[in-house]
mmCIF file of C-alpha atoms and ligand atoms in Angstrom:
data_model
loop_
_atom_site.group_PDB
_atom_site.id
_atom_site.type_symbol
_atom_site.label_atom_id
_atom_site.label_comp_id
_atom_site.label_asym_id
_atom_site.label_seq_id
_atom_site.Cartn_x
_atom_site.Cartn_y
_atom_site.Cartn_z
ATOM 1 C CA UNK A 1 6.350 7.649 22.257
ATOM 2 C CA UNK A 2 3.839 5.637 24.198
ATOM 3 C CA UNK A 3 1.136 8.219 23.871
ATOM 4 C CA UNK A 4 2.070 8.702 20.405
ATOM 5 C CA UNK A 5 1.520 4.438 19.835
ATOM 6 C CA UNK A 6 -1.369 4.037 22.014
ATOM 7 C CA UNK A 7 -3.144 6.902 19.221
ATOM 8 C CA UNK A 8 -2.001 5.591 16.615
ATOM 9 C CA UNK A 9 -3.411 2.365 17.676
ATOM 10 C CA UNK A 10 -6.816 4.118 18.569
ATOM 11 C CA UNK A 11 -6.804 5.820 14.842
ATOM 12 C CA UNK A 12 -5.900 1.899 13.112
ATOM 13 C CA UNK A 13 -8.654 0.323 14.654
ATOM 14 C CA UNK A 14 -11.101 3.343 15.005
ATOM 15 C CA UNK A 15 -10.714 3.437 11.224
ATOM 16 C CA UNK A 16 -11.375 -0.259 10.547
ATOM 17 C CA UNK A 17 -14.398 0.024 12.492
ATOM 18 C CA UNK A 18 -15.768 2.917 10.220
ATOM 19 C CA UNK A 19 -15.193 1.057 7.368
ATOM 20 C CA UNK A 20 -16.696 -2.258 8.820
ATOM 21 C CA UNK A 21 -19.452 0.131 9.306
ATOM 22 C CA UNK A 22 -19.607 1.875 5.952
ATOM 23 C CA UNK A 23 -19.689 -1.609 4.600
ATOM 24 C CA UNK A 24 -22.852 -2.553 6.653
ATOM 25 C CA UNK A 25 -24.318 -0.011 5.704
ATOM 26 C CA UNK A 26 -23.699 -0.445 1.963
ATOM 27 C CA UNK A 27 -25.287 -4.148 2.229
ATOM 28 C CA UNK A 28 -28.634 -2.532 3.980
ATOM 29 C CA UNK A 29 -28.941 0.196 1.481
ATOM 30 C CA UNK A 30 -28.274 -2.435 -1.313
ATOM 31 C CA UNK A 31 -31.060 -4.227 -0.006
ATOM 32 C CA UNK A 32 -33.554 -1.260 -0.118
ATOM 33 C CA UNK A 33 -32.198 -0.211 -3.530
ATOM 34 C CA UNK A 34 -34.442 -1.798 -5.395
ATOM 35 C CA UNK A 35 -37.757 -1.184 -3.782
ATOM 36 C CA UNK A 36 -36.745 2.310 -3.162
ATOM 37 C CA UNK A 37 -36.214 2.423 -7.205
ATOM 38 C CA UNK A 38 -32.619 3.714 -7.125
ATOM 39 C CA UNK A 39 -31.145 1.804 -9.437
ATOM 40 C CA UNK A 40 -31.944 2.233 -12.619
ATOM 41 C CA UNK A 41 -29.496 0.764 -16.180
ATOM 42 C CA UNK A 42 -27.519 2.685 -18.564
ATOM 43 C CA UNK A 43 -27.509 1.488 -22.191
ATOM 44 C CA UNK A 44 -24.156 1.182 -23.849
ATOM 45 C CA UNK A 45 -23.638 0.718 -27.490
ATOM 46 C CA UNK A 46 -22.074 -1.763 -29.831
ATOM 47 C CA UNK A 47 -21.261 -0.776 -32.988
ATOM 48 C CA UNK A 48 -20.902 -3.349 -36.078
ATOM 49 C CA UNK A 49 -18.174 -1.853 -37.775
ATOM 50 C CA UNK A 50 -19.353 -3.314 -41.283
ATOM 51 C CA UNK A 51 -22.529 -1.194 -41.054
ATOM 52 C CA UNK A 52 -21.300 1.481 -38.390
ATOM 53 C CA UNK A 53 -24.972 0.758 -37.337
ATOM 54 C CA UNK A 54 -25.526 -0.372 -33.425
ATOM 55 C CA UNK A 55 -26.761 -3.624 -33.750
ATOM 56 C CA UNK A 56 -26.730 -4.245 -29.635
ATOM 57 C CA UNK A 57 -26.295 -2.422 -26.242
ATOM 58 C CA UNK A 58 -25.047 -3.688 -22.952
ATOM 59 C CA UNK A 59 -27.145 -2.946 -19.701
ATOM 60 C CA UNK A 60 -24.976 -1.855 -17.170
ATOM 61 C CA UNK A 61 -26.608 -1.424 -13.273
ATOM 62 C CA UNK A 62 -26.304 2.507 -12.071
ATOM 63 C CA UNK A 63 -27.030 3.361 -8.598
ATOM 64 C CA UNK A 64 -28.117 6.658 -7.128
ATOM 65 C CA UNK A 65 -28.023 6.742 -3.290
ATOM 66 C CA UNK A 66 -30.082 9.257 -1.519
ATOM 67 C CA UNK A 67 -26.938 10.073 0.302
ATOM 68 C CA UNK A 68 -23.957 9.061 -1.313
ATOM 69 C CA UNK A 69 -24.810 9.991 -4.528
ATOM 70 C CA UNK A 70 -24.333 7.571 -7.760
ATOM 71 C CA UNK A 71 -21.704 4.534 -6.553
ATOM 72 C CA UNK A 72 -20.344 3.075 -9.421
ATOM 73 C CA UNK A 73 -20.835 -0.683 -9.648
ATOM 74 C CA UNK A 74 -17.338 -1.739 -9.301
ATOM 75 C CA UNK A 75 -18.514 -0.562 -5.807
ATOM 76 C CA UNK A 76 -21.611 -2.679 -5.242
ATOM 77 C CA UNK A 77 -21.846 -5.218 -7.580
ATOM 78 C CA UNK A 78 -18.981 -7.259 -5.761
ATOM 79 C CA UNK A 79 -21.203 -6.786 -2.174
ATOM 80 C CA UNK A 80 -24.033 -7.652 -4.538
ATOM 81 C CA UNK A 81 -22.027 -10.946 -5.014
ATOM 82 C CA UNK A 82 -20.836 -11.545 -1.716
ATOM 83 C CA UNK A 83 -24.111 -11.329 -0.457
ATOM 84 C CA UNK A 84 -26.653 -12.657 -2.300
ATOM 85 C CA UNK A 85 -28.481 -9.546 -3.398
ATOM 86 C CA UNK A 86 -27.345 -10.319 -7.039
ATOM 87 C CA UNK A 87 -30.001 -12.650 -7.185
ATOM 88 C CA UNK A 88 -32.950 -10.115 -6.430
ATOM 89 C CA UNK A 89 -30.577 -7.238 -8.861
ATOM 90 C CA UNK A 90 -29.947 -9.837 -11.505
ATOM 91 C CA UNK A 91 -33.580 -10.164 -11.483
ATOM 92 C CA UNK A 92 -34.225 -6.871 -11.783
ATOM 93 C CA UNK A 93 -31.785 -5.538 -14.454
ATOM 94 C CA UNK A 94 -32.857 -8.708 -16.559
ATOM 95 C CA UNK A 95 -36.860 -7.563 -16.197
ATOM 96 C CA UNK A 96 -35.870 -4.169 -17.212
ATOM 97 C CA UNK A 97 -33.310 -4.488 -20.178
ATOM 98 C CA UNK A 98 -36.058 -6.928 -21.452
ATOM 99 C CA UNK A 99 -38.931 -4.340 -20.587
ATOM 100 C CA UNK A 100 -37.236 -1.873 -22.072
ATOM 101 C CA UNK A 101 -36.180 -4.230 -25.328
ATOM 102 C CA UNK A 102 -39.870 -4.384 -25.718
ATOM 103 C CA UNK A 103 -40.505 -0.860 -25.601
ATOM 104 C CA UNK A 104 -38.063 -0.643 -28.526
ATOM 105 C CA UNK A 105 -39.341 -3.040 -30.835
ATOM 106 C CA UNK A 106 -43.172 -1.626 -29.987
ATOM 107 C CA UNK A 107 -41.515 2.182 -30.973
ATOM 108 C CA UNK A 108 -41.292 1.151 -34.526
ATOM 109 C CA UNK A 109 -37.696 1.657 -34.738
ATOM 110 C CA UNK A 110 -36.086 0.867 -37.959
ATOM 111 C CA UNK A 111 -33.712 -1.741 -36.524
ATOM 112 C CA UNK A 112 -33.927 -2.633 -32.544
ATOM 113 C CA UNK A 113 -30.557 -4.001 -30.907
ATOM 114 C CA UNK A 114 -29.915 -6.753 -29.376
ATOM 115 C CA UNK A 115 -29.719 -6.533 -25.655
ATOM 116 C CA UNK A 116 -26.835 -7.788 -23.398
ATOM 117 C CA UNK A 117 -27.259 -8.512 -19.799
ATOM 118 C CA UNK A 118 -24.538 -9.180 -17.255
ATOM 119 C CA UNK A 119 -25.000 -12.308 -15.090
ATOM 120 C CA UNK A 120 -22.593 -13.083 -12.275
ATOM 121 C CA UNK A 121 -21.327 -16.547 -10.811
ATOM 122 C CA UNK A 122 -23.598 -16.757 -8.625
ATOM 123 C CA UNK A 123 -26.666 -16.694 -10.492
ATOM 124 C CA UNK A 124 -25.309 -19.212 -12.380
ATOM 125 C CA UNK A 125 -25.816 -21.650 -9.047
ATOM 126 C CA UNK A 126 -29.625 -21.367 -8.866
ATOM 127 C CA UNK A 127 -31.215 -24.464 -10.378
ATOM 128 C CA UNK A 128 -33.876 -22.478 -11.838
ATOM 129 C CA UNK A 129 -32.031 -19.988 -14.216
ATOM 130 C CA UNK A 130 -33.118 -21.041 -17.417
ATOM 131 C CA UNK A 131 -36.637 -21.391 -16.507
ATOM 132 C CA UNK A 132 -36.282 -17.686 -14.615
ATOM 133 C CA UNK A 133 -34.624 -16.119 -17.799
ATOM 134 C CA UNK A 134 -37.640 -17.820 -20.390
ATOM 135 C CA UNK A 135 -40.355 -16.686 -17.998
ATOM 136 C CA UNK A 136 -39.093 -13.169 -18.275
ATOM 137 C CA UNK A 137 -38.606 -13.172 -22.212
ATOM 138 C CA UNK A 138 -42.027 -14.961 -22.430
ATOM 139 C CA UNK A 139 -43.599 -12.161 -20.186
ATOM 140 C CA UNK A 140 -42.225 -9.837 -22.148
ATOM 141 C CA UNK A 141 -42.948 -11.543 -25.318
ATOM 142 C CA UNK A 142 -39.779 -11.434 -26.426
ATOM 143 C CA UNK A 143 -37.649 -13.598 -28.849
ATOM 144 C CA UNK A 144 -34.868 -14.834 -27.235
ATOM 145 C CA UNK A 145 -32.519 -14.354 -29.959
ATOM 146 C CA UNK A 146 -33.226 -10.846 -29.171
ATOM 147 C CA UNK A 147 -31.295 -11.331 -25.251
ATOM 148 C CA UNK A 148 -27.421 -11.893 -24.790
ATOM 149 C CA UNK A 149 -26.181 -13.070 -21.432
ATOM 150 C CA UNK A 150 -22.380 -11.778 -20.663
ATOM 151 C CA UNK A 151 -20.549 -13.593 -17.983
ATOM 152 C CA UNK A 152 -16.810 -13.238 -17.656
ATOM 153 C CA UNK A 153 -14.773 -16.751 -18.100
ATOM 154 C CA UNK A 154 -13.559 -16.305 -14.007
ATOM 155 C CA UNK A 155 -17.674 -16.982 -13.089
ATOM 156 C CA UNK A 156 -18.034 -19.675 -15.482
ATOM 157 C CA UNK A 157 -14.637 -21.859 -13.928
ATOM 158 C CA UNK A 158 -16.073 -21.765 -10.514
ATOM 159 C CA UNK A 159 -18.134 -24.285 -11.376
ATOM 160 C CA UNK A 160 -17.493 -25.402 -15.154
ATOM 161 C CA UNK A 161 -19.547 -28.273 -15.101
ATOM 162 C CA UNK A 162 -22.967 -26.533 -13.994
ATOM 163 C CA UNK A 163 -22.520 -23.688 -15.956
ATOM 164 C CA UNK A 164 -21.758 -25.410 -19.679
ATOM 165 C CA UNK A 165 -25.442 -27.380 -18.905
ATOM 166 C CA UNK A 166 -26.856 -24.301 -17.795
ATOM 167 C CA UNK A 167 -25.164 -22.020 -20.669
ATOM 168 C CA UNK A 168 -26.198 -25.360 -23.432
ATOM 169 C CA UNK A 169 -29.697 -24.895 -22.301
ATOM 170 C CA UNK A 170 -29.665 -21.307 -22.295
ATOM 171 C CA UNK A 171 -28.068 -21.585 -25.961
ATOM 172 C CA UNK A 172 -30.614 -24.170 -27.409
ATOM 173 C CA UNK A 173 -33.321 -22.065 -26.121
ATOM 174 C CA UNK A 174 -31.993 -19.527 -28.525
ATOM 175 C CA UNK A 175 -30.059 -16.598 -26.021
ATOM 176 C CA UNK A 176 -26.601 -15.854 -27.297
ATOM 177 C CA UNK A 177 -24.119 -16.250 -24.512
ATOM 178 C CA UNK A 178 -20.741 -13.628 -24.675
ATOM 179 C CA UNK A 179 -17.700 -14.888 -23.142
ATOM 180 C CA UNK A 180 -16.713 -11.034 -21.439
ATOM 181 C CA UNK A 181 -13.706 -9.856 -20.109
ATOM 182 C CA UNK A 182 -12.014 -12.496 -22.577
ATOM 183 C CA UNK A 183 -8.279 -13.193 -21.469
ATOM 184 C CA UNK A 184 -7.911 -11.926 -18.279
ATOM 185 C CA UNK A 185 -9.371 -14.741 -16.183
ATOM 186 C CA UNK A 186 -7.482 -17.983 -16.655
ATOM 187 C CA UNK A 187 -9.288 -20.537 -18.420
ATOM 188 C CA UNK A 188 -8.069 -22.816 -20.537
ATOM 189 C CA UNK A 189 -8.598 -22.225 -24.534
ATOM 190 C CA UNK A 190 -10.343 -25.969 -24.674
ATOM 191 C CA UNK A 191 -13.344 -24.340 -22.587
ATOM 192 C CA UNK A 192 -13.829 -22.074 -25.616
ATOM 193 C CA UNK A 193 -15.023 -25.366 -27.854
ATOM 194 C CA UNK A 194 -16.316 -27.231 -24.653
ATOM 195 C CA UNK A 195 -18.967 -24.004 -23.782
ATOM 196 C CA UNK A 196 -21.404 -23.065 -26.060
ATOM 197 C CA UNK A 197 -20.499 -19.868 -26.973
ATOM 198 C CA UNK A 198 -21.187 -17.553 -28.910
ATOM 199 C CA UNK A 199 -19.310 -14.301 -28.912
ATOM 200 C CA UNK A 200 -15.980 -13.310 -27.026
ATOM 201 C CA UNK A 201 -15.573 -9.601 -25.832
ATOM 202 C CA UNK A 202 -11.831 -8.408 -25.983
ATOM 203 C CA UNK A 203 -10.979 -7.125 -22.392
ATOM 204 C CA UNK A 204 -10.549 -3.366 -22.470
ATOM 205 C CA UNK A 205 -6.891 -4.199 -20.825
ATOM 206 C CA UNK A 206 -5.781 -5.802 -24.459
ATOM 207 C CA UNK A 207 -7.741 -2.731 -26.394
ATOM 208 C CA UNK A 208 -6.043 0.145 -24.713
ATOM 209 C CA UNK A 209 -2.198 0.113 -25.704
ATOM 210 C CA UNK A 210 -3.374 -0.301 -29.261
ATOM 211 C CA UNK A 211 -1.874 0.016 -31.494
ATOM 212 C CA UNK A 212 1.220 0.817 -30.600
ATOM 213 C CA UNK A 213 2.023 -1.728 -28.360
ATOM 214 C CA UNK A 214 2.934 -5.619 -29.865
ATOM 215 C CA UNK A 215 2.466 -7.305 -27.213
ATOM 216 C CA UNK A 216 -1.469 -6.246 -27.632
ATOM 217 C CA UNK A 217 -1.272 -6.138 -30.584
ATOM 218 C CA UNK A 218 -0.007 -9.767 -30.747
ATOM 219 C CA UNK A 219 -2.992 -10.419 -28.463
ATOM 220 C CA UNK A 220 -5.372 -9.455 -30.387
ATOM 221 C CA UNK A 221 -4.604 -10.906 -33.616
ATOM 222 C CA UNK A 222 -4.361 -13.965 -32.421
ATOM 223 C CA UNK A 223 -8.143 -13.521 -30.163
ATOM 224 C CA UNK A 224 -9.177 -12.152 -33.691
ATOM 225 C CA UNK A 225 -7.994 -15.419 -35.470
ATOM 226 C CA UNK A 226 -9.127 -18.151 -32.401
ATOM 227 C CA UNK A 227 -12.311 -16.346 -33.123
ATOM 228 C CA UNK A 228 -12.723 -16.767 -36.670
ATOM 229 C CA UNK A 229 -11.545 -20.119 -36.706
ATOM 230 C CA UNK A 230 -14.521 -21.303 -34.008
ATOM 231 C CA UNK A 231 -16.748 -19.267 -35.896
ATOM 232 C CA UNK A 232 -17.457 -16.934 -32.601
ATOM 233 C CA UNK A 233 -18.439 -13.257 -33.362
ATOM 234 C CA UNK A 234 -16.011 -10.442 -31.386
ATOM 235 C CA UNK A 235 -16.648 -7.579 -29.565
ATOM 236 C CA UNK A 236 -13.786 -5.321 -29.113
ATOM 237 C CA UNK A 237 -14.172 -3.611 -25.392
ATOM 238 C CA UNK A 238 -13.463 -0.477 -24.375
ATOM 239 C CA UNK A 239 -12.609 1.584 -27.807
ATOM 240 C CA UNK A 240 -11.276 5.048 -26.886
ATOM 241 C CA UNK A 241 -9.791 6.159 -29.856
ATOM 242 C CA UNK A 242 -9.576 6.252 -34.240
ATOM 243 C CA UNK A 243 -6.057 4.895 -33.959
ATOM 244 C CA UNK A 244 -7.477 1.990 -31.820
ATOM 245 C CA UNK A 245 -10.842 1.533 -34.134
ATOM 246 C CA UNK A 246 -8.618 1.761 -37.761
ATOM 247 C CA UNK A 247 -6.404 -1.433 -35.785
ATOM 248 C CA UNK A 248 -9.527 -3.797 -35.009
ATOM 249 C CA UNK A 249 -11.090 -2.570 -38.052
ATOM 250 C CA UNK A 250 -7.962 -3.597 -40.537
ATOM 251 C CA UNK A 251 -7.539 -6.958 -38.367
ATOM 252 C CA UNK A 252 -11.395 -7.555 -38.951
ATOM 253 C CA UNK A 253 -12.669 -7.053 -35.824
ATOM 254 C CA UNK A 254 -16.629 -7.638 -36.123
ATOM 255 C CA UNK A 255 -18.006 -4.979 -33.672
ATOM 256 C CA UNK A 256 -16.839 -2.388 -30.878
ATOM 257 C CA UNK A 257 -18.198 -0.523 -28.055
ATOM 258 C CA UNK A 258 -16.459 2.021 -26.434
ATOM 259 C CA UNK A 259 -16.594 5.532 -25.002
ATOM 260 C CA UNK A 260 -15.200 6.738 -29.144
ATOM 261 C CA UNK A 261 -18.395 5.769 -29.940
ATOM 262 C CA UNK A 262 -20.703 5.980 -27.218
ATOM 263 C CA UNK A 263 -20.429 5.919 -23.480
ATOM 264 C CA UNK A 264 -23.228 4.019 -21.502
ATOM 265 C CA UNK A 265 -26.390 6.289 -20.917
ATOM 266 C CA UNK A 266 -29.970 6.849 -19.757
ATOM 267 C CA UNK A 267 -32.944 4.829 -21.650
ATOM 268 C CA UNK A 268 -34.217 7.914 -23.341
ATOM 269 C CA UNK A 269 -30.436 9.215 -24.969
ATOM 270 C CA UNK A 270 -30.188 5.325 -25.772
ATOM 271 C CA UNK A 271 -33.862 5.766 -27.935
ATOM 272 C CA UNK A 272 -33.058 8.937 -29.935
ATOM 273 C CA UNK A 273 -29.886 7.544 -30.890
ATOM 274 C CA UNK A 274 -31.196 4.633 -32.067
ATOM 275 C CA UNK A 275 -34.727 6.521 -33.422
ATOM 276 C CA UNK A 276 -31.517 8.540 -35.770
ATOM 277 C CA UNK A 277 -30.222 5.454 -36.542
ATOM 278 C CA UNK A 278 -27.082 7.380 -38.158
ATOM 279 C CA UNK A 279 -24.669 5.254 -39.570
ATOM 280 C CA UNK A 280 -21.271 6.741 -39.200
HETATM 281 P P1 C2E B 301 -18.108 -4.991 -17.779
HETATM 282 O O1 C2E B 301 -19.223 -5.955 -17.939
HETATM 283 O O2 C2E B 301 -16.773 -5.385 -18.303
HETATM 284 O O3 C2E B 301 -18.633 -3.637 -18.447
HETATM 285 C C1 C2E B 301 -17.836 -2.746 -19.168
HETATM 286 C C2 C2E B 301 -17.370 -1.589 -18.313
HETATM 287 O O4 C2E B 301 -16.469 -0.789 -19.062
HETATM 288 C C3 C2E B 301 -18.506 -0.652 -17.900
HETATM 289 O O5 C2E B 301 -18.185 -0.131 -16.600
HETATM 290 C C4 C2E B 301 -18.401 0.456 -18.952
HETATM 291 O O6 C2E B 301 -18.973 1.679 -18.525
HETATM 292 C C5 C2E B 301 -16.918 0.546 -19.117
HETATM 293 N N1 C2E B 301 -16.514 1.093 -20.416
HETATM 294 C C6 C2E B 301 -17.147 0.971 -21.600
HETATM 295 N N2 C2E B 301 -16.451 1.583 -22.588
HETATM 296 C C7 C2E B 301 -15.352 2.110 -22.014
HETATM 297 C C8 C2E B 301 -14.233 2.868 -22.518
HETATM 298 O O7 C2E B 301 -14.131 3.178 -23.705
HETATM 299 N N3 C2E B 301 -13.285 3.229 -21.609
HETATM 300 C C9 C2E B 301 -13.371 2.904 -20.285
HETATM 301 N N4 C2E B 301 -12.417 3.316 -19.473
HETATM 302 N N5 C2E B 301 -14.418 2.183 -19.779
HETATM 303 C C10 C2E B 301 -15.375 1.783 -20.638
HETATM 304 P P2 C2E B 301 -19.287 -0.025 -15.449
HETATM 305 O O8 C2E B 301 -20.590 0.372 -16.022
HETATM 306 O O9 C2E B 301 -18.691 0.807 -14.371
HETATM 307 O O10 C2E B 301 -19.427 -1.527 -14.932
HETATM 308 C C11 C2E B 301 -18.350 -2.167 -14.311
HETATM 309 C C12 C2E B 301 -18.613 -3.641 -14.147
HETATM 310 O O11 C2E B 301 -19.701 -3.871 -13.226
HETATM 311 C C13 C2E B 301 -19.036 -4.356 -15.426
HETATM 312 O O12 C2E B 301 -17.914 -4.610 -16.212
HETATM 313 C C14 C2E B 301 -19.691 -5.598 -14.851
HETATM 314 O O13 C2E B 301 -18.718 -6.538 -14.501
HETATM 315 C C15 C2E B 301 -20.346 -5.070 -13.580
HETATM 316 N N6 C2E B 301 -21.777 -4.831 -13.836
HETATM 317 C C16 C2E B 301 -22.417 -3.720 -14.284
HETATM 318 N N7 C2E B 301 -23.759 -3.932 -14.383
HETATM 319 C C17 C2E B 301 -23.967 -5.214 -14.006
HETATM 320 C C18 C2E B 301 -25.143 -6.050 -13.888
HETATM 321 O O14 C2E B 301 -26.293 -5.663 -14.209
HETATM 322 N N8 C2E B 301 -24.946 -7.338 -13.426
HETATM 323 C C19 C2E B 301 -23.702 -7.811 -13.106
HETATM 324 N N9 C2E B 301 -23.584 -9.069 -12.664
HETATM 325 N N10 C2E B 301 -22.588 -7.057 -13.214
HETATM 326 C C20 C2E B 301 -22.721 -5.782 -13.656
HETATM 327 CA CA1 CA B 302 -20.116 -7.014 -19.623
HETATM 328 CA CA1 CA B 303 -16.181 -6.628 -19.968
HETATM 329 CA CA1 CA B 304 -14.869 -5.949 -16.730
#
């Protein structure tokens, strides 16, 4: 029994030591990502469901590791944040979506979206944001009513007073800001009239049960009717299925995104879909 302990022992802490290690070793490669051009964003959709024409699309960060193949960001994106490194990826995914927003509106499509960035916490602490985020559009020559910055309610309470001056100046520069993940953090309704915001995305969470379950169903409605009543625009999240689109449809739901639709992809699936411009 001793023996057996004493392995078992030697297993527990051989193990956390492998994964103290794998976790190392996922902050250095983070670090290189960038520079060794393995990250790269995948477009997602958003349908207005007035016009079943896509009127936006969210960036979302992919990485492909030499090694390890593609890590999803659920993976890195928190290291990202724990780190630092979102600073120098935030950076990054913001001059790309914008690049590529540009390469859009020069391709003579009929109608370019909107583009939607995600920005975490953190980058919400640097003193410089705004100027950061206009130097990029201006680079770019972009309008800014062309960029929407999505940061989940949880980032914005960590410190609510910084971020409402940094989200007002964002605003009166003319980016939309999109409250995302919308319920599932735990802010307090009044934030919703103190922050200027613009759009609220439905948390996939709420979307999935519909419509058969009332509790999300309750949930919904009553997002749906906060919503209209503060004049925000909604994005339903996470849209799987008819029987979920017919529900936010009826209950006049302004625009979805979801793998019924369109799952995120590469830049160039993104640009024929959008050069067809087929409305459903
Ligand atoms: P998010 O911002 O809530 O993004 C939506 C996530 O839901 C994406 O996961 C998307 O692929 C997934 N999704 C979209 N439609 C469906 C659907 O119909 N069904 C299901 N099951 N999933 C759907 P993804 O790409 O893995 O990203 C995960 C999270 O990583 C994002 O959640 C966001 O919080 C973070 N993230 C991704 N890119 C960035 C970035 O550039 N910056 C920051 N700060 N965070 C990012
Ligand atoms: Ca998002
Ligand atoms: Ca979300
Ligand atoms: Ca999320």
């Amino acid at each position: 029994a001793k023996e057996e302990g004493g392995g078992l022992c030697r297993l527990f802490s051989g193990e956390i030591h492998t994964r103290r290690d794998a976790r190392l070793k996922l902050e250095q490669d983070l670090e290189l990502a960038v520079e060794n051009h393995e990250l790269t964003l995948a477009y997602q959709p958003q349908i207005e469901l007035a016009s079943r024409r896509i009127v936006a699309v969210e960036a979302l960060m992919r990485w492909q590791h030499p090694q390890q193949g593609s890590i999803t960001p659920s993976r890195f994106i928190p290291v990202a944040e724990e780190t630092g490194l979102i600073l120098p990826l935030g950076h990054w995914a913001l001059e790309e979506a914008c690049s590529q927003t540009r390469h859009w509106q020069d391709s003579g499509l009929p109608s370019p979206p909107r583009m939607a960035v995600n920005f975490s916490a953190f980058q919400f602490s640097q003193g410089t944001l705004v100027e950061n985020v206009m130097a990029v559009l201006e680079q770019r020559q972009l309008a800014p009513d062309c960029l929407e910055i999505e940061i989940t309610e949880t980032a914005l309470m960590q410190d609510p007073e910084t971020s409402r001056q940094l989200l007002k100046k964002l605003k009166d520069c003319g980016i939309s800001i999109s409250l995302d993940d919308f319920g599932t953090g735990y802010s307090s309704l009044s934030y919703l009239k103190r922050f200027p915001i613009d759009v609220l995305k439905i948390d996939r969470t709420f979307v999935t049960d519909l419509p058969g379950d009332a509790e999300s169903v309750a949930i919904v409605r009553a997002v749906l009717a906060l919503a209209k009543q503060l004049e925000l625009s909604v994005v339903a999240e996470g849209v799987e299925t008819r029987e979920q689109l017919d529900f936010l449809e009826d209950e006049g739901c302004d625009l979805v995104q979801g793998y019924y639709f369109y799952r995120p992809a590469p830049e160039d699936e993104i640009t024929a879909l959008l050069a067809a411009d087929s409305p459903f």
